[in-house]
């Protein structure tokens, strides 16, 4: 299992997953409100319906923008965007979407499997790397300057 190298990239995956799941759920809310508008025909609820559709559109645009930084570190494919590339043979879907499965796995497990190359990634850095970074920040490099200035040589 590979590890994500930086905290920024791991947080970008978490943000993109959250926004993508919210956008996906907003589709169900918009579909339910559309059915309600068709069946009941309420005239006073059209402003609420418009705000639901506007929120759904805004969430999908936001998901498209945020997902641009989420790339697989191995194959460099954008995992949170729908590409026209062929997926790995063992890549699985959730409700017909590869991206939704990745987003749910990131939020609930903290790891994901790239749907294009099939490699597993963990969002937490390696324990050894954390210890090395902590040791490097505790040790400060000594200055090369000495406290004594050398005397000038005369020939």
CSV table of N, CA and C in Angstrom, one decimal:
chain,number,residue,atom,x,y,z
A,1,UNK,N,0.8,-1.2,0.0
A,1,UNK,CA,0.0,0.0,0.0
A,1,UNK,C,0.9,1.2,0.0
A,2,UNK,N,0.6,2.2,-0.9
A,2,UNK,CA,1.3,3.4,-1.0
A,2,UNK,C,0.7,4.4,0.0
A,3,UNK,N,1.5,5.4,0.3
A,3,UNK,CA,1.1,6.5,1.2
A,3,UNK,C,1.1,7.8,0.5
A,4,UNK,N,0.1,8.6,0.8
A,4,UNK,CA,0.1,10.0,0.2
A,4,UNK,C,1.3,10.8,0.9
A,5,UNK,N,2.0,11.5,0.1
A,5,UNK,CA,3.3,12.1,0.5
A,5,UNK,C,3.0,13.4,1.4
A,6,UNK,N,2.0,14.2,1.1
A,6,UNK,CA,1.9,15.5,1.8
A,6,UNK,C,0.5,15.6,2.5
A,7,UNK,N,0.5,16.4,3.5
A,7,UNK,CA,-0.8,16.6,4.2
A,7,UNK,C,-1.8,17.4,3.3
A,8,UNK,N,-1.2,18.3,2.5
A,8,UNK,CA,-2.0,19.1,1.6
A,8,UNK,C,-2.8,18.2,0.7
A,9,UNK,N,-2.1,17.3,0.1
A,9,UNK,CA,-2.8,16.4,-0.9
A,9,UNK,C,-3.8,15.5,-0.2
A,10,UNK,N,-3.5,15.0,1.0
A,10,UNK,CA,-4.5,14.2,1.7
A,10,UNK,C,-5.7,15.0,2.1
A,11,UNK,N,-5.5,16.3,2.5
A,11,UNK,CA,-6.7,17.1,2.8
A,11,UNK,C,-7.5,17.5,1.6
A,12,UNK,N,-6.8,17.6,0.5
A,12,UNK,CA,-7.5,17.9,-0.8
A,12,UNK,C,-8.4,16.7,-1.2
A,13,UNK,N,-7.9,15.5,-1.0
A,13,UNK,CA,-8.7,14.3,-1.2
A,13,UNK,C,-9.9,14.3,-0.3
A,14,UNK,N,-9.7,14.6,1.0
A,14,UNK,CA,-10.9,14.6,1.9
A,14,UNK,C,-11.9,15.7,1.6
A,15,UNK,N,-11.4,16.9,1.2
A,15,UNK,CA,-12.4,17.9,0.8
A,15,UNK,C,-13.1,17.6,-0.5
A,16,UNK,N,-12.4,17.0,-1.5
A,16,UNK,CA,-13.1,16.7,-2.7
A,16,UNK,C,-14.1,15.5,-2.5
A,17,UNK,N,-13.8,14.6,-1.6
A,17,UNK,CA,-14.7,13.5,-1.3
A,17,UNK,C,-15.9,14.0,-0.6
A,18,UNK,N,-15.8,14.9,0.3
A,18,UNK,CA,-16.9,15.5,1.0
A,18,UNK,C,-17.9,16.3,0.1
A,19,UNK,N,-17.3,17.1,-0.8
A,19,UNK,CA,-18.1,17.9,-1.7
A,19,UNK,C,-18.7,17.0,-2.7
A,20,UNK,N,-18.0,15.9,-3.2
A,20,UNK,CA,-18.6,15.0,-4.2
A,20,UNK,C,-19.8,14.2,-3.6
A,21,UNK,N,-19.7,13.8,-2.4
A,21,UNK,CA,-20.8,13.0,-1.7
A,21,UNK,C,-22.0,14.0,-1.5
A,22,UNK,N,-21.7,15.2,-1.1
A,22,UNK,CA,-22.8,16.2,-1.0
A,22,UNK,C,-23.5,16.4,-2.3
A,23,UNK,N,-22.7,16.6,-3.4
A,23,UNK,CA,-23.2,16.8,-4.7
A,23,UNK,C,-24.1,15.6,-5.2
A,24,UNK,N,-23.6,14.4,-4.9
A,24,UNK,CA,-24.3,13.2,-5.3
A,24,UNK,C,-25.6,13.1,-4.5
A,25,UNK,N,-25.6,13.4,-3.2
A,25,UNK,CA,-26.8,13.4,-2.4
A,25,UNK,C,-27.8,14.5,-2.8
A,26,UNK,N,-27.3,15.6,-3.3
A,26,UNK,CA,-28.1,16.7,-3.8
A,26,UNK,C,-28.9,16.3,-5.0
A,27,UNK,N,-28.4,15.4,-5.8
A,27,UNK,CA,-29.1,14.9,-7.0
A,27,UNK,C,-30.4,14.2,-6.5
A,28,UNK,N,-30.3,13.4,-5.5
A,28,UNK,CA,-31.5,12.7,-5.0
A,28,UNK,C,-32.5,13.6,-4.4
A,29,UNK,N,-32.0,14.7,-3.7
A,29,UNK,CA,-32.9,15.7,-3.2
A,29,UNK,C,-33.6,16.4,-4.3
A,30,UNK,N,-32.9,16.8,-5.4
A,30,UNK,CA,-33.4,17.5,-6.5
A,30,UNK,C,-34.4,16.6,-7.2
A,31,UNK,N,-34.1,15.3,-7.4
A,31,UNK,CA,-35.1,14.4,-8.0
A,31,UNK,C,-36.4,14.3,-7.2
A,32,UNK,N,-36.2,14.1,-5.9
A,32,UNK,CA,-37.4,14.1,-5.0
A,32,UNK,C,-38.2,15.3,-5.1
A,33,UNK,N,-37.6,16.5,-5.1
A,33,UNK,CA,-38.4,17.7,-5.1
A,33,UNK,C,-39.0,17.9,-6.5
A,34,UNK,N,-38.4,17.4,-7.6
A,34,UNK,CA,-39.0,17.5,-8.9
A,34,UNK,C,-40.2,16.6,-9.0
A,35,UNK,N,-40.2,15.5,-8.4
A,35,UNK,CA,-41.4,14.6,-8.4
A,35,UNK,C,-42.5,15.2,-7.5
A,36,UNK,N,-42.1,15.9,-6.4
A,36,UNK,CA,-43.1,16.5,-5.6
A,36,UNK,C,-43.7,17.7,-6.3
A,37,UNK,N,-43.0,18.5,-7.0
A,37,UNK,CA,-43.5,19.6,-7.8
A,37,UNK,C,-44.5,19.1,-8.9
A,38,UNK,N,-44.1,18.0,-9.5
A,38,UNK,CA,-45.0,17.5,-10.6
A,38,UNK,C,-46.3,16.9,-10.0
A,39,UNK,N,-46.2,16.2,-8.9
A,39,UNK,CA,-47.4,15.6,-8.4
A,39,UNK,C,-48.3,16.6,-7.7
A,40,UNK,N,-47.7,17.4,-6.8
A,40,UNK,CA,-48.6,18.3,-6.0
A,40,UNK,C,-48.9,19.6,-6.6
A,41,UNK,N,-48.0,20.1,-7.5
A,41,UNK,CA,-48.2,21.4,-8.1
A,41,UNK,C,-48.4,22.5,-7.2
A,42,UNK,N,-47.5,22.7,-6.2
A,42,UNK,CA,-47.6,23.8,-5.3
A,42,UNK,C,-47.0,25.1,-5.9
A,43,UNK,N,-47.8,26.2,-5.8
A,43,UNK,CA,-47.3,27.4,-6.5
A,43,UNK,C,-46.4,28.2,-5.5
A,44,UNK,N,-46.5,28.0,-4.2
A,44,UNK,CA,-45.7,28.8,-3.3
A,44,UNK,C,-44.3,28.1,-3.1
A,45,UNK,N,-44.1,26.9,-3.5
A,45,UNK,CA,-42.9,26.2,-3.3
A,45,UNK,C,-41.8,26.3,-4.4
A,46,UNK,N,-42.1,27.1,-5.4
A,46,UNK,CA,-41.2,27.2,-6.6
A,46,UNK,C,-39.9,27.8,-6.2
A,47,UNK,N,-39.9,28.8,-5.2
A,47,UNK,CA,-38.7,29.4,-4.8
A,47,UNK,C,-37.8,28.4,-4.1
A,48,UNK,N,-38.4,27.6,-3.3
A,48,UNK,CA,-37.6,26.5,-2.6
A,48,UNK,C,-37.0,25.5,-3.7
A,49,UNK,N,-37.8,25.2,-4.7
A,49,UNK,CA,-37.4,24.3,-5.7
A,49,UNK,C,-36.2,24.9,-6.5
A,50,UNK,N,-36.3,26.1,-6.8
A,50,UNK,CA,-35.2,26.8,-7.5
A,50,UNK,C,-33.9,26.9,-6.7
A,51,UNK,N,-34.1,27.1,-5.4
A,51,UNK,CA,-32.9,27.1,-4.5
A,51,UNK,C,-32.3,25.7,-4.4
A,52,UNK,N,-33.1,24.7,-4.4
A,52,UNK,CA,-32.6,23.3,-4.4
A,52,UNK,C,-31.8,23.0,-5.7
A,53,UNK,N,-32.3,23.4,-6.8
A,53,UNK,CA,-31.7,23.2,-8.1
A,53,UNK,C,-30.4,24.0,-8.2
A,54,UNK,N,-30.4,25.2,-7.7
A,54,UNK,CA,-29.2,26.1,-7.7
A,54,UNK,C,-28.1,25.5,-6.8
A,55,UNK,N,-28.5,25.0,-5.6
A,55,UNK,CA,-27.5,24.4,-4.7
A,55,UNK,C,-26.9,23.1,-5.4
A,56,UNK,N,-27.7,22.3,-6.0
A,56,UNK,CA,-27.2,21.1,-6.7
A,56,UNK,C,-26.2,21.5,-7.8
A,57,UNK,N,-26.5,22.5,-8.6
A,57,UNK,CA,-25.6,23.0,-9.6
A,57,UNK,C,-24.3,23.5,-9.0
A,58,UNK,N,-24.5,24.3,-8.0
A,58,UNK,CA,-23.3,24.9,-7.3
A,58,UNK,C,-22.4,23.8,-6.7
A,59,UNK,N,-23.0,22.8,-6.1
A,59,UNK,CA,-22.2,21.7,-5.5
A,59,UNK,C,-21.4,20.9,-6.6
A,60,UNK,N,-22.1,20.7,-7.8
A,60,UNK,CA,-21.4,19.9,-8.8
A,60,UNK,C,-20.3,20.8,-9.5
A,61,UNK,N,-20.5,22.1,-9.6
A,61,UNK,CA,-19.4,22.9,-10.1
A,61,UNK,C,-18.2,23.0,-9.1
A,62,UNK,N,-18.6,23.1,-7.8
A,62,UNK,CA,-17.5,23.1,-6.8
A,62,UNK,C,-16.8,21.8,-6.7
A,63,UNK,N,-17.5,20.7,-6.9
A,63,UNK,CA,-16.8,19.3,-6.9
A,63,UNK,C,-15.9,19.2,-8.1
A,64,UNK,N,-16.3,19.8,-9.3
A,64,UNK,CA,-15.4,19.8,-10.4
A,64,UNK,C,-14.2,20.6,-10.2
A,65,UNK,N,-14.3,21.7,-9.6
A,65,UNK,CA,-13.1,22.6,-9.3
A,65,UNK,C,-12.2,22.0,-8.3
A,66,UNK,N,-12.7,21.5,-7.2
A,66,UNK,CA,-11.9,21.0,-6.1
A,66,UNK,C,-11.2,19.7,-6.5
A,67,UNK,N,-11.9,18.9,-7.3
A,67,UNK,CA,-11.3,17.6,-7.7
A,67,UNK,C,-10.1,17.6,-8.6
A,68,UNK,N,-9.8,18.8,-9.1
A,68,UNK,CA,-8.6,18.9,-10.0
A,68,UNK,C,-7.3,18.6,-9.4
A,69,UNK,N,-7.2,18.8,-8.1
A,69,UNK,CA,-5.9,18.6,-7.4
A,69,UNK,C,-5.7,17.1,-6.9
A,70,UNK,N,-6.8,16.3,-7.1
A,70,UNK,CA,-6.7,14.9,-6.6
A,70,UNK,C,-6.3,14.0,-7.7
A,71,UNK,N,-5.0,13.7,-7.7
A,71,UNK,CA,-4.4,12.8,-8.7
A,71,UNK,C,-3.7,11.6,-8.0
A,72,UNK,N,-3.8,10.5,-8.7
A,72,UNK,CA,-3.1,9.3,-8.2
A,72,UNK,C,-1.6,9.6,-8.3
A,73,UNK,N,-0.8,9.3,-7.2
A,73,UNK,CA,0.6,9.5,-7.2
A,73,UNK,C,1.4,8.6,-8.1
A,74,UNK,N,0.8,7.5,-8.5
A,74,UNK,CA,1.5,6.5,-9.3
A,74,UNK,C,1.2,6.7,-10.8
A,75,UNK,N,-0.1,6.8,-11.2
A,75,UNK,CA,-0.4,6.9,-12.6
A,75,UNK,C,-0.7,8.3,-13.1
A,76,UNK,N,-0.8,9.2,-12.1
A,76,UNK,CA,-1.1,10.6,-12.3
A,76,UNK,C,-2.5,10.9,-13.0
A,77,UNK,N,-3.4,9.9,-12.9
A,77,UNK,CA,-4.8,10.1,-13.4
A,77,UNK,C,-5.6,10.9,-12.3
A,78,UNK,N,-6.5,11.7,-12.7
A,78,UNK,CA,-7.3,12.4,-11.8
A,78,UNK,C,-8.4,11.5,-11.3
A,79,UNK,N,-8.3,11.0,-10.1
A,79,UNK,CA,-9.2,10.0,-9.5
A,79,UNK,C,-10.6,10.5,-9.2
A,80,UNK,N,-10.7,11.8,-8.9
A,80,UNK,CA,-12.0,12.3,-8.6
A,80,UNK,C,-12.7,13.0,-9.8
A,81,UNK,N,-12.2,12.8,-11.0
A,81,UNK,CA,-12.9,13.3,-12.1
A,81,UNK,C,-13.2,12.1,-13.1
A,82,UNK,N,-14.2,12.3,-13.9
A,82,UNK,CA,-14.6,11.3,-14.8
A,82,UNK,C,-13.8,11.4,-16.1
A,83,UNK,N,-12.9,10.5,-16.3
A,83,UNK,CA,-12.0,10.6,-17.5
A,83,UNK,C,-12.5,9.5,-18.5
A,84,UNK,N,-12.1,9.6,-19.7
A,84,UNK,CA,-12.5,8.7,-20.7
A,84,UNK,C,-11.5,7.5,-20.8
A,85,UNK,N,-10.7,7.4,-19.8
A,85,UNK,CA,-9.7,6.3,-19.8
A,85,UNK,C,-10.3,5.0,-19.4
A,86,UNK,N,-9.7,3.9,-19.7
A,86,UNK,CA,-10.2,2.6,-19.3
A,86,UNK,C,-9.8,2.3,-17.8
A,87,UNK,N,-10.7,1.8,-17.1
A,87,UNK,CA,-10.5,1.5,-15.7
A,87,UNK,C,-9.8,0.2,-15.5
A,88,UNK,N,-9.3,0.0,-14.3
A,88,UNK,CA,-8.6,-1.3,-13.9
A,88,UNK,C,-9.7,-2.4,-13.9
A,89,UNK,N,-9.2,-3.6,-14.2
A,89,UNK,CA,-10.2,-4.7,-14.4
A,89,UNK,C,-10.9,-5.1,-13.0
A,90,UNK,N,-10.2,-4.8,-11.9
A,90,UNK,CA,-10.8,-5.1,-10.6
A,90,UNK,C,-11.4,-3.9,-9.9
A,91,UNK,N,-11.5,-2.8,-10.6
A,91,UNK,CA,-12.1,-1.6,-10.1
A,91,UNK,C,-13.6,-1.8,-9.9
A,92,UNK,N,-14.1,-1.4,-8.7
A,92,UNK,CA,-15.5,-1.6,-8.4
A,92,UNK,C,-16.3,-0.3,-8.4
A,93,UNK,N,-17.6,-0.4,-8.5
A,93,UNK,CA,-18.4,0.8,-8.5
A,93,UNK,C,-19.3,0.8,-7.3
A,94,UNK,N,-19.8,2.0,-7.0
A,94,UNK,CA,-20.8,2.1,-6.0
A,94,UNK,C,-22.0,3.0,-6.6
A,95,UNK,N,-23.1,2.4,-6.7
A,95,UNK,CA,-24.3,3.0,-7.3
A,95,UNK,C,-23.9,3.5,-8.7
A,96,UNK,N,-23.1,2.7,-9.4
A,96,UNK,CA,-22.7,3.0,-10.8
A,96,UNK,C,-21.6,4.0,-11.0
A,97,UNK,N,-21.0,4.4,-9.9
A,97,UNK,CA,-19.9,5.4,-10.0
A,97,UNK,C,-18.6,4.9,-9.4
A,98,UNK,N,-17.5,5.0,-10.1
A,98,UNK,CA,-16.2,4.7,-9.6
A,98,UNK,C,-15.8,5.8,-8.6
A,99,UNK,N,-16.1,7.1,-8.9
A,99,UNK,CA,-15.7,8.2,-8.1
A,99,UNK,C,-16.4,8.2,-6.7
A,100,UNK,N,-17.7,7.7,-6.7
A,100,UNK,CA,-18.4,7.7,-5.5
A,100,UNK,C,-17.8,6.6,-4.5
A,101,UNK,N,-17.4,5.5,-5.1
A,101,UNK,CA,-16.7,4.5,-4.3
A,101,UNK,C,-15.4,5.0,-3.7
A,102,UNK,N,-14.7,5.7,-4.5
A,102,UNK,CA,-13.4,6.3,-4.0
A,102,UNK,C,-13.7,7.3,-2.9
A,103,UNK,N,-14.7,8.2,-3.1
A,103,UNK,CA,-15.0,9.2,-2.1
A,103,UNK,C,-15.5,8.6,-0.8
A,104,UNK,N,-16.3,7.6,-0.8
A,104,UNK,CA,-16.8,6.9,0.4
A,104,UNK,C,-15.7,6.2,1.1
A,105,UNK,N,-14.8,5.6,0.4
A,105,UNK,CA,-13.6,4.9,1.0
A,105,UNK,C,-12.7,5.9,1.6
A,106,UNK,N,-12.5,7.1,1.0
A,106,UNK,CA,-11.6,8.1,1.6
A,106,UNK,C,-12.2,8.6,2.9
A,107,UNK,N,-13.5,8.8,3.0
A,107,UNK,CA,-14.1,9.4,4.2
A,107,UNK,C,-14.2,8.3,5.3
A,108,UNK,N,-14.5,7.1,5.0
A,108,UNK,CA,-14.8,6.1,6.0
A,108,UNK,C,-13.6,5.3,6.4
A,109,UNK,N,-12.7,5.0,5.4
A,109,UNK,CA,-11.6,4.1,5.7
A,109,UNK,C,-10.3,4.9,5.8
A,110,UNK,N,-10.2,6.0,5.2
A,110,UNK,CA,-8.9,6.8,5.2
A,110,UNK,C,-8.0,6.3,4.1
A,111,UNK,N,-8.4,5.4,3.2
A,111,UNK,CA,-7.6,4.9,2.2
A,111,UNK,C,-8.5,4.7,0.9
A,112,UNK,N,-7.9,4.5,-0.2
A,112,UNK,CA,-8.6,4.3,-1.4
A,112,UNK,C,-7.8,3.5,-2.4
A,113,UNK,N,-8.5,3.0,-3.4
A,113,UNK,CA,-7.8,2.2,-4.5
A,113,UNK,C,-8.1,3.0,-5.8
A,114,UNK,N,-7.0,3.3,-6.5
A,114,UNK,CA,-7.2,4.1,-7.7
A,114,UNK,C,-7.9,3.2,-8.7
A,115,UNK,N,-8.9,3.8,-9.4
A,115,UNK,CA,-9.7,3.0,-10.3
A,115,UNK,C,-9.1,2.8,-11.6
A,116,UNK,N,-8.0,3.6,-11.9
A,116,UNK,CA,-7.3,3.5,-13.2
A,116,UNK,C,-6.1,2.5,-13.1
A,117,UNK,N,-5.3,2.6,-12.1
A,117,UNK,CA,-4.1,1.7,-12.0
A,117,UNK,C,-4.3,0.6,-11.0
A,118,UNK,N,-5.3,0.7,-10.1
A,118,UNK,CA,-5.6,-0.4,-9.2
A,118,UNK,C,-4.7,-0.4,-8.0
A,119,UNK,N,-3.9,0.5,-7.7
A,119,UNK,CA,-3.0,0.6,-6.6
A,119,UNK,C,-3.7,1.2,-5.4
A,120,UNK,N,-3.5,0.7,-4.2
A,120,UNK,CA,-4.1,1.1,-2.9
A,120,UNK,C,-3.2,2.3,-2.3
A,121,UNK,N,-3.9,3.3,-1.8
A,121,UNK,CA,-3.2,4.4,-1.2
A,121,UNK,C,-3.8,4.7,0.2
A,122,UNK,N,-3.0,5.0,1.1
A,122,UNK,CA,-3.4,5.4,2.5
A,122,UNK,C,-3.2,6.9,2.6
A,123,UNK,N,-4.1,7.6,3.2
A,123,UNK,CA,-4.0,9.0,3.4
A,123,UNK,C,-3.1,9.4,4.6
A,124,UNK,N,-2.8,8.5,5.4
A,124,UNK,CA,-1.9,8.8,6.6
A,124,UNK,C,-0.5,8.5,6.2
A,125,UNK,N,0.4,9.4,6.6
A,125,UNK,CA,1.8,9.1,6.2
A,125,UNK,C,2.4,7.9,7.0
A,126,UNK,N,3.5,7.4,6.5
A,126,UNK,CA,4.2,6.3,7.1
A,126,UNK,C,4.6,6.7,8.5
A,127,UNK,N,4.6,5.7,9.5
A,127,UNK,CA,5.0,6.0,10.8
A,127,UNK,C,6.5,6.3,10.9
A,128,UNK,N,7.3,5.6,10.1
A,128,UNK,CA,8.8,5.8,10.0
A,128,UNK,C,9.1,7.2,9.5
A,129,UNK,N,8.3,7.7,8.6
A,129,UNK,CA,8.6,9.0,8.0
A,129,UNK,C,8.2,10.1,9.0
A,130,UNK,N,7.2,9.9,9.8
A,130,UNK,CA,6.8,10.8,10.9
A,130,UNK,C,7.9,10.9,11.9
A,131,UNK,N,8.5,9.8,12.3
A,131,UNK,CA,9.6,9.8,13.3
A,131,UNK,C,10.8,10.4,12.8
A,132,UNK,N,11.1,10.2,11.5
A,132,UNK,CA,12.3,10.9,10.9
A,132,UNK,C,12.1,12.4,10.9
A,133,UNK,N,10.9,12.8,10.5
A,133,UNK,CA,10.7,14.3,10.4
A,133,UNK,C,10.7,14.9,11.8
A,134,UNK,N,10.2,14.2,12.8
A,134,UNK,CA,10.3,14.7,14.2
A,134,UNK,C,11.7,14.8,14.7
A,135,UNK,N,12.5,13.8,14.3
A,135,UNK,CA,13.9,13.8,14.7
A,135,UNK,C,14.7,15.0,14.0
A,136,UNK,N,14.4,15.2,12.8
A,136,UNK,CA,15.0,16.3,12.1
A,136,UNK,C,14.7,17.7,12.6
A,137,UNK,N,13.5,17.9,13.1
A,137,UNK,CA,13.1,19.2,13.6
A,137,UNK,C,13.7,19.4,15.0
A,138,UNK,N,14.0,18.3,15.7
A,138,UNK,CA,14.5,18.5,17.1
A,138,UNK,C,16.0,18.8,17.0
A,139,UNK,N,16.7,18.2,16.0
A,139,UNK,CA,18.1,18.5,15.9
A,139,UNK,C,18.3,19.8,15.0
A,140,UNK,N,19.0,20.7,15.5
A,140,UNK,CA,19.4,21.9,14.7
A,140,UNK,C,20.8,21.7,14.2
A,141,UNK,N,21.0,22.0,12.9
A,141,UNK,CA,22.4,21.9,12.4
A,141,UNK,C,23.3,23.0,13.1
A,142,UNK,N,24.5,22.6,13.5
A,142,UNK,CA,25.4,23.5,14.1
A,142,UNK,C,26.0,24.5,13.1
A,143,UNK,N,26.2,25.7,13.5
A,143,UNK,CA,26.8,26.7,12.7
A,143,UNK,C,28.3,26.3,12.4
A,144,UNK,N,28.8,26.7,11.3
A,144,UNK,CA,30.2,26.4,10.9
A,144,UNK,C,31.1,27.5,11.5
A,145,UNK,N,30.5,28.6,11.9
A,145,UNK,CA,31.3,29.6,12.5
A,145,UNK,C,31.8,29.2,13.8
A,146,UNK,N,33.0,29.6,14.1
A,146,UNK,CA,33.5,29.3,15.4
A,146,UNK,C,33.4,30.6,16.2
A,147,UNK,N,33.6,30.5,17.5
A,147,UNK,CA,33.5,31.7,18.3
A,147,UNK,C,34.8,32.5,18.2
A,148,UNK,N,35.9,31.9,17.8
A,148,UNK,CA,37.2,32.5,17.7
A,148,UNK,C,37.5,32.8,16.3
A,149,UNK,N,37.9,34.0,16.0
A,149,UNK,CA,38.3,34.5,14.7
A,149,UNK,C,39.8,34.1,14.5
A,150,UNK,N,40.2,33.4,13.4
A,150,UNK,CA,41.6,33.1,13.3
A,150,UNK,C,42.5,34.3,13.1
A,151,UNK,N,43.7,34.2,13.5
A,151,UNK,CA,44.6,35.3,13.4
A,151,UNK,C,45.2,35.3,11.9
A,152,UNK,N,45.6,36.4,11.5
A,152,UNK,CA,46.1,36.6,10.1
A,152,UNK,C,47.5,36.1,10.1
A,153,UNK,N,47.8,35.3,9.1
A,153,UNK,CA,49.2,34.7,8.9
A,153,UNK,C,50.1,35.7,8.2
A,154,UNK,N,51.3,35.8,8.7
A,154,UNK,CA,52.3,36.7,8.0
A,154,UNK,C,53.4,35.8,7.5
A,155,UNK,N,53.8,36.1,6.3
A,155,UNK,CA,54.9,35.3,5.6
A,155,UNK,C,56.1,36.0,5.6
